[in-house]
Short mmCIF file of C-alpha atoms and ligand atoms in Angstrom, two decimals:
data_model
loop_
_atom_site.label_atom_id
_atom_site.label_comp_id
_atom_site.label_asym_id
_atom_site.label_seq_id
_atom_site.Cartn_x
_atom_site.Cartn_y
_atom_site.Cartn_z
CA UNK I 1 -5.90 27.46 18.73
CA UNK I 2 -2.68 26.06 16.77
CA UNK I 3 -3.17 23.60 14.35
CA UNK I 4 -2.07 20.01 14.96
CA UNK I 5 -0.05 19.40 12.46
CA UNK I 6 0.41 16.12 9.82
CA UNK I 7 2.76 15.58 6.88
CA UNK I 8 3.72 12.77 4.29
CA UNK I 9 7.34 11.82 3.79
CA UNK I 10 8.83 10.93 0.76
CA UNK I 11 10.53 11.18 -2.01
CA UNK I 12 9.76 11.89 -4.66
CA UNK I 13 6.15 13.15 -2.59
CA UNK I 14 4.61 15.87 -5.19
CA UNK I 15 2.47 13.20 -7.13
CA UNK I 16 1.06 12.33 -3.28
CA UNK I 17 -2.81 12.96 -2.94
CA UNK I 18 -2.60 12.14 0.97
CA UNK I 19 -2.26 15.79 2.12
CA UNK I 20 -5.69 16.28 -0.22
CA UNK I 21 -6.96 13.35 1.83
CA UNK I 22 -6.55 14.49 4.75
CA UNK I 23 -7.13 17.66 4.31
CA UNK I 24 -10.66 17.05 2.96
CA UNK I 25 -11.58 14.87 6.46
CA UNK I 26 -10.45 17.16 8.37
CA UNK I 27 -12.65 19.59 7.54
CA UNK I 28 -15.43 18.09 6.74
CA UNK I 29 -15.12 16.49 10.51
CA UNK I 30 -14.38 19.68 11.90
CA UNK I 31 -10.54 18.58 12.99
CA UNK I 32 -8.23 21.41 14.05
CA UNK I 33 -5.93 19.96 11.99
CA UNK I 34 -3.28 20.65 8.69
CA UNK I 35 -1.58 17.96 6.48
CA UNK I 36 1.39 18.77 4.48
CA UNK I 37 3.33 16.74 2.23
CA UNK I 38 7.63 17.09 2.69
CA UNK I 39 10.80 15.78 0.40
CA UNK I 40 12.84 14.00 2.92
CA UNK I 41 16.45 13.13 0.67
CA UNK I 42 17.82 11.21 3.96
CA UNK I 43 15.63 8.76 5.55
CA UNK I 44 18.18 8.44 8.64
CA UNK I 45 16.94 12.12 9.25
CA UNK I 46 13.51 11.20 9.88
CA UNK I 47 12.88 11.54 13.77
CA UNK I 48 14.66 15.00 13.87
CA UNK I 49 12.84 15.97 11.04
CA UNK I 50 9.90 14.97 12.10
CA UNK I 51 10.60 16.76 15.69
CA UNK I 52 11.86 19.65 14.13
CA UNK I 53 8.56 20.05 11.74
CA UNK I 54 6.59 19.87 15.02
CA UNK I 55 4.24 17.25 13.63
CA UNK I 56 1.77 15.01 15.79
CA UNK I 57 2.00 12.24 12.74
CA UNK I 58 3.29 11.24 9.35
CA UNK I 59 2.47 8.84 6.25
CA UNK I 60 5.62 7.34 5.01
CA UNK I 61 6.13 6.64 1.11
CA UNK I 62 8.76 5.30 -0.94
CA UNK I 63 11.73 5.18 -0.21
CA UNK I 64 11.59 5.78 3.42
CA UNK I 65 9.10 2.66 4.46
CA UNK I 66 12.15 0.97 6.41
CA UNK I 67 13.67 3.65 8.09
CA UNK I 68 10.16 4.56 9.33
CA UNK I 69 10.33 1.26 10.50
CA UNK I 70 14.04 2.17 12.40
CA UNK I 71 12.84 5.71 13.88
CA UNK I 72 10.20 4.36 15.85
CA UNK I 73 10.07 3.36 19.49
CA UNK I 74 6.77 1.63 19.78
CA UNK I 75 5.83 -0.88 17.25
CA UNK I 76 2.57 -2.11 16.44
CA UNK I 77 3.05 -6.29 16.20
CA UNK I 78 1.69 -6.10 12.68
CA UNK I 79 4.23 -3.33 11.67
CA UNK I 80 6.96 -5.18 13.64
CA UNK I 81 6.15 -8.57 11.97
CA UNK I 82 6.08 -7.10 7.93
CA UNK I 83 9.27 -4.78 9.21
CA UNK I 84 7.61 -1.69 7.09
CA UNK I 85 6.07 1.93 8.57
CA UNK I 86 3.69 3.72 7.06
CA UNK I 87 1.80 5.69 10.05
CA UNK I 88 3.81 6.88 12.90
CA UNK I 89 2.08 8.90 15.27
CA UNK I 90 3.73 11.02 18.18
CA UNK I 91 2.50 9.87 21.94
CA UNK I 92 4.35 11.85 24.80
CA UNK I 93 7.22 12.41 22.86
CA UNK I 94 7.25 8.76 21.65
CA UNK I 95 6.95 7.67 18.06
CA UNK I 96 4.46 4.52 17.43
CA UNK I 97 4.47 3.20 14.39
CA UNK I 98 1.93 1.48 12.20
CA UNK I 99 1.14 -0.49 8.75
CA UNK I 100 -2.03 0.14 6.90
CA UNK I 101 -0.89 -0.27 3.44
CA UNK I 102 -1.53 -3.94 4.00
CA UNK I 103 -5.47 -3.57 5.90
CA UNK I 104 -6.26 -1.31 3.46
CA UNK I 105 -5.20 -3.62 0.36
CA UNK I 106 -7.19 -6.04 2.26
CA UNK I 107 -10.32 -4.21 2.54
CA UNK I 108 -9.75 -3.26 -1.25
CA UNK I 109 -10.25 -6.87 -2.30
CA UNK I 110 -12.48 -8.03 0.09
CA UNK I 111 -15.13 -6.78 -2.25
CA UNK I 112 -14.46 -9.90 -4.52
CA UNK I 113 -16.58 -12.97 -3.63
CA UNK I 114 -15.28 -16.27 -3.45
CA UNK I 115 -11.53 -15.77 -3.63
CA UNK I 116 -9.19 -18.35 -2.22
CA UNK I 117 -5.65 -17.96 -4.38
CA UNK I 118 -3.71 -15.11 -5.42
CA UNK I 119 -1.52 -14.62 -7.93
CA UNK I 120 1.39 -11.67 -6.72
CA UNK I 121 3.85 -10.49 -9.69
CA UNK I 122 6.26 -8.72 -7.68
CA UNK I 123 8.01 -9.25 -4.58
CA UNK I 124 8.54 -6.12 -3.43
CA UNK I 125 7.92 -4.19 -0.13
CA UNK I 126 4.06 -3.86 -0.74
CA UNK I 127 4.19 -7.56 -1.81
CA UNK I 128 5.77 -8.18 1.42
CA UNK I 129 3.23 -6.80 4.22
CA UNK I 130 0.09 -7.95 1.77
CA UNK I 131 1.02 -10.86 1.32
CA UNK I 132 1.09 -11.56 5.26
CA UNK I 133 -2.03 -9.99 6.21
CA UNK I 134 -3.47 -12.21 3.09
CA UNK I 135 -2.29 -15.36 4.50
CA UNK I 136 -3.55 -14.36 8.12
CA UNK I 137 -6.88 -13.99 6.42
CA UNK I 138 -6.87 -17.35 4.88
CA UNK I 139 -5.29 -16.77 1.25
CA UNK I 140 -3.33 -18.65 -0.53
CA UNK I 141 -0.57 -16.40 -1.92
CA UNK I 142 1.92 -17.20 -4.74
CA UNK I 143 4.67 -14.83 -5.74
CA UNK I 144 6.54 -14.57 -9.23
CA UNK I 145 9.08 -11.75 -9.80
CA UNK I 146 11.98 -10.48 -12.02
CA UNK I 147 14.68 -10.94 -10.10
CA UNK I 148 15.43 -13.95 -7.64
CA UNK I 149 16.94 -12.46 -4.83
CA UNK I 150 14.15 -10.48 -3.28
CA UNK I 151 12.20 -13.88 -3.55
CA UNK I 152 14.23 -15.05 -0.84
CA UNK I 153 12.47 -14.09 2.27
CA UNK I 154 9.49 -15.16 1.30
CA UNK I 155 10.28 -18.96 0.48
CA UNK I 156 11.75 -18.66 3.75
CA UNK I 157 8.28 -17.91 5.03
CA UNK I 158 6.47 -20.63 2.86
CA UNK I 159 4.62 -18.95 0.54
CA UNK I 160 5.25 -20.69 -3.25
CA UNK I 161 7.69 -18.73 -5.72
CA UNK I 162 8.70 -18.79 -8.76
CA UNK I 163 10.99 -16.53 -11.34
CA UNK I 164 9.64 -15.70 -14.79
CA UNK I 165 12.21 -18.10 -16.04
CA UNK I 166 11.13 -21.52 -13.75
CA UNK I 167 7.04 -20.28 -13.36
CA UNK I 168 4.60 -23.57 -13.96
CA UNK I 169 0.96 -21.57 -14.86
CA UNK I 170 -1.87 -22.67 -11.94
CA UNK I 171 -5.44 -21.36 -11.42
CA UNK I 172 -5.27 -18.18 -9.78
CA UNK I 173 -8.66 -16.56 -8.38
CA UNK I 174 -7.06 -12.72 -8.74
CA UNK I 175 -4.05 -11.76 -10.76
CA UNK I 176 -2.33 -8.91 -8.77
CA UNK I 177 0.19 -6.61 -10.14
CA UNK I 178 2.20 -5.39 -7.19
CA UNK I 179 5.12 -4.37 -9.08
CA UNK I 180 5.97 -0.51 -10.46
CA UNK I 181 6.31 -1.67 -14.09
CA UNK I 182 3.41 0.85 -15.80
CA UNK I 183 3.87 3.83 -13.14
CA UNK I 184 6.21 5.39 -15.27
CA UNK I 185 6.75 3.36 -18.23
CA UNK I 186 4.50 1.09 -20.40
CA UNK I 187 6.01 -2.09 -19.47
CA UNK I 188 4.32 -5.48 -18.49
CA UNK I 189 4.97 -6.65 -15.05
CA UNK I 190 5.52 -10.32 -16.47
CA UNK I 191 6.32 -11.41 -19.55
CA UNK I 192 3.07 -11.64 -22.00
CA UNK I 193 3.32 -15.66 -22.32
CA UNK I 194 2.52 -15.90 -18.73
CA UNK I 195 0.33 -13.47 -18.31
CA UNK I 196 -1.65 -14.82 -21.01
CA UNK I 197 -1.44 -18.10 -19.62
CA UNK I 198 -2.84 -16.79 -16.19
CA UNK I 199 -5.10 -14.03 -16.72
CA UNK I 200 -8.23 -15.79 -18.74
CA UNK I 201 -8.54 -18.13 -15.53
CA UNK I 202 -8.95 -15.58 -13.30
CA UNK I 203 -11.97 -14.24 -11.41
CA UNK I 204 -10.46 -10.70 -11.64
CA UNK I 205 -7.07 -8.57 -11.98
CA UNK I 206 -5.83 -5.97 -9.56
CA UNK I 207 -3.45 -3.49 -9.99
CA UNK I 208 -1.86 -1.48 -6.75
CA UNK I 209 -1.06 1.53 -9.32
CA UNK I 210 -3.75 4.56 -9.11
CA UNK I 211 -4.57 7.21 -11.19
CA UNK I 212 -3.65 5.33 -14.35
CA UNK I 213 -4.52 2.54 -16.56
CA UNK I 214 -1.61 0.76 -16.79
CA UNK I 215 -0.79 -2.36 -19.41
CA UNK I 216 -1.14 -4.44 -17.08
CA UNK I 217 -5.32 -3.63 -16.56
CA UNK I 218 -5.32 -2.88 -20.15
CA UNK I 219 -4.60 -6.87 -21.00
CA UNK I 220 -6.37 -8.05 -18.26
CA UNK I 221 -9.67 -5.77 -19.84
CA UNK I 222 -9.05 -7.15 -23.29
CA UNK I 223 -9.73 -10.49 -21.82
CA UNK I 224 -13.15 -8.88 -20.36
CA UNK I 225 -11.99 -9.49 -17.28
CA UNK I 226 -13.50 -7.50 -13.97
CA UNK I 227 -10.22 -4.54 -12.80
CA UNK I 228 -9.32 -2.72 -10.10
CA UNK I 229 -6.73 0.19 -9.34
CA UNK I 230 -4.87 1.03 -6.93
CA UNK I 231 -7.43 3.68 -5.85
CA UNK I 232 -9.17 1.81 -3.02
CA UNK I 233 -6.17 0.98 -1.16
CA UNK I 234 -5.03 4.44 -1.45
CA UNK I 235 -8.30 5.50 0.29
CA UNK I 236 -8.35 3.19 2.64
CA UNK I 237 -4.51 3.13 4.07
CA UNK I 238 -5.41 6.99 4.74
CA UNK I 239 -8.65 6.53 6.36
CA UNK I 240 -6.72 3.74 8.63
CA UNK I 241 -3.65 6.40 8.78
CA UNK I 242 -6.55 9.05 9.99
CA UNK I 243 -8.03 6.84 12.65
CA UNK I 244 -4.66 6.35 14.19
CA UNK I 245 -4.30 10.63 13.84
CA UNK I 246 -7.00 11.17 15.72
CA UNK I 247 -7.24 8.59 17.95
CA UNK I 248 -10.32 6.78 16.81
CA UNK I 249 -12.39 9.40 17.08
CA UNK I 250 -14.65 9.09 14.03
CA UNK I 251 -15.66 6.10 12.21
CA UNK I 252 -14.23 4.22 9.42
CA UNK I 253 -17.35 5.85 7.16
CA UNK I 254 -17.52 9.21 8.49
CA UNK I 255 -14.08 9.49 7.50
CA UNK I 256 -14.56 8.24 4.27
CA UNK I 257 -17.33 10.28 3.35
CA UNK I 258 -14.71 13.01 3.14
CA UNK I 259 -11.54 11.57 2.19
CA UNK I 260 -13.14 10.11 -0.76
CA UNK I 261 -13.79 13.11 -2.45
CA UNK I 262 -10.54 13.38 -3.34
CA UNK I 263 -10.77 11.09 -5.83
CA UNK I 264 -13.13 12.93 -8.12
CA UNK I 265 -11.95 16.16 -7.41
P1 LIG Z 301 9.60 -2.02 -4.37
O1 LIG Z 301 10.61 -1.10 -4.98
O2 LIG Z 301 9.80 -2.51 -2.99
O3 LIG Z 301 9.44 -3.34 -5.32
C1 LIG Z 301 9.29 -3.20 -6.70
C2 LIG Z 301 8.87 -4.53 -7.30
O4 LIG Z 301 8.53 -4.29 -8.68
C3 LIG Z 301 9.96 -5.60 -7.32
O5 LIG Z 301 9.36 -6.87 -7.17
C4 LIG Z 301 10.58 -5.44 -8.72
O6 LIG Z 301 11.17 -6.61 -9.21
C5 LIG Z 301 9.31 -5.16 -9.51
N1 LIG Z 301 9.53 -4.44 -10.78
C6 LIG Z 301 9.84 -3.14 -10.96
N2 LIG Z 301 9.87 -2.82 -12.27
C7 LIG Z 301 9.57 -3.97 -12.94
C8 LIG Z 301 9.43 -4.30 -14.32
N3 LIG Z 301 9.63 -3.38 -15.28
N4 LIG Z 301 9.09 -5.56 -14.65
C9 LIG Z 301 8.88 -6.50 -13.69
N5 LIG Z 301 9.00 -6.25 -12.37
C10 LIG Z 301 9.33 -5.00 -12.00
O7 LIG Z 301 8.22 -1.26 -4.54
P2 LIG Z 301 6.95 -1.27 -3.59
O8 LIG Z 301 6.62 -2.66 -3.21
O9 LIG Z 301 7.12 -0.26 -2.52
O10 LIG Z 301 5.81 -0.69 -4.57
C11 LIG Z 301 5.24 -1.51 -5.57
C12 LIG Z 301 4.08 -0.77 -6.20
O11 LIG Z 301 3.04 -0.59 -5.23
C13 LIG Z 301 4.40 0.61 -6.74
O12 LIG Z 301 3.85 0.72 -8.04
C14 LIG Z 301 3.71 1.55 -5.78
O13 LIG Z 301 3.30 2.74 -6.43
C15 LIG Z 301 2.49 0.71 -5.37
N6 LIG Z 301 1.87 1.09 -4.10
C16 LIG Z 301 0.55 1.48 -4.09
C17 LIG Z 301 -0.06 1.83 -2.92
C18 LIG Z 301 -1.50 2.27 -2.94
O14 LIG Z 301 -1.97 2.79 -1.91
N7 LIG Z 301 -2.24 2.07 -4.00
C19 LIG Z 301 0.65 1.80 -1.62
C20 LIG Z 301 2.02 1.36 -1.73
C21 LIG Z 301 2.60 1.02 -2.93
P3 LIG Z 301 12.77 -6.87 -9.07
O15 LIG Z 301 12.96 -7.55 -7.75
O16 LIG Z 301 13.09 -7.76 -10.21
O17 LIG Z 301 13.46 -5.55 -9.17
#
């Protein structure tokens, strides 16, 4: 029988472990299923490609979070509320989209105990669905970022802002870097004065970057302070991605038992 077929879109998508992810589960689960990874350039391509490839689902990654968002004609109301795709999943020759970037930062944390305030540098798209599904949960969330503008939306919605320029230090129960700065360079996502004026009060620091230890976690160790990657909600954006794939068929920890290997492969 013909595999059913699963891809990630991106671009730039080599660095991507998801097709390893996937690939893993679905074999250890027995799954007739194959996950590939693709370099889409044009995101306003993405239903024909995705109907050319023949696929029965894709993971989204940067750039192409929005225009996942565009191609689809079911929305789930999380996805619809946060206005970013990562999951889309092909029903009857319908595309139904999904966000699990933010329930699996969400699970990621929930491991820390006694956590009430958040401290977000960056403002970003990932800042943007997180910090929603945070505030459903109960968190208070407070945003600082570079640049102004993208702050915008989210005074709009409430939350408390600030630029590095006007930022008045608080007590923050996890620091969270949700910016790029340290993917690909060596840069702070804040200025040192205020993350030296926030990190020592913290319970913990998080970092949505994987596979590295960026300056950011590097700082917040020298203040002996407990870390976490980006790792977890890697894993567990894919295991949500996976449940949606196969339509709930296996649980949250059979799934994970295999997925996870691919972080220590
Ligand atoms: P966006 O491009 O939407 O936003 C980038 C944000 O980073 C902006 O707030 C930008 O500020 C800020 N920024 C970039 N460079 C710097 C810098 N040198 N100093 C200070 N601020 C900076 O990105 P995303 O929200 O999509 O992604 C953010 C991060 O989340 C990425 O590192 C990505 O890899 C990670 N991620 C991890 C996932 C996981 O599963 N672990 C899942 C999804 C994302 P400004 O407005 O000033 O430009």
């Amino acid at each position: 029988m013909a595999k059913t077929l699963f891809a990630i879109f991106g671009n730039p998508v080599s660095h991507s472990k998801s097709p390893l992810m996937h690939n893993l589960a679905f074999q250890g689960l027995s799954y007739n299923g194959c996950y590939a990874r693709f370099r889409l350039e044009e995101g306003e391509k993405l239903k024909e490609t995705f109907f050319t490839l023949g696929l029965k689902g894709i993971n989204i990654t940067v750039p192409h979070k929005e225009h996942a968002y565009q191609a689809c004609d079911v929305l789930d109301p999380f996805a619809k509320k946060v206005g970013a795709v990562n999951t889309i999943v092909e029903k009857e020759g319908k595309l139904y989209g999904y966000n699990t970037d933010a329930p699996g930062f969400l699970k990621a944390i929930s491991e820390f105990d006694d956590v009430k305030t958040v401290l977000f540098l960056g403002a970003g798209g990932t800042a943007q669905s997180t910090s929603s599904i945070l505030r459903d949960e109960g968190y208070k969330v407070t945003l600082i970022n570079r640049s102004e503008g993208r702050l915008e939306k989210f005074k709009e919605s409430g939350f408390d802002t600030y630029t590095f320029e006007n930022f008045e230090p608080n007590v923050y129960d996890l620091v969270i870097n949700m910016t790029s700065a340290g993917l690909e360079d060596e840069s702070l996502p804040a200025p040192k004065e205020i993350l030296d004026a926030v990190i020592p009060e913290a319970k913990a620091c998080v970092d949505v970057i994987y596979g590295k230890e960026t300056p950011f976690l590097k700082l917040a160790k020298s203040y002996r302070k407990p870390v976490k990657d980006g790792s977890d909600m890697l894993l567990y954006q894919g295991i949500i991605a996976f449940e949606y794939f196969t339509e709930q068929q296996f649980t949250f920890n059979e799934i994970r038992s295999y997925m996870q290997k691919a972080f220590i492969l």
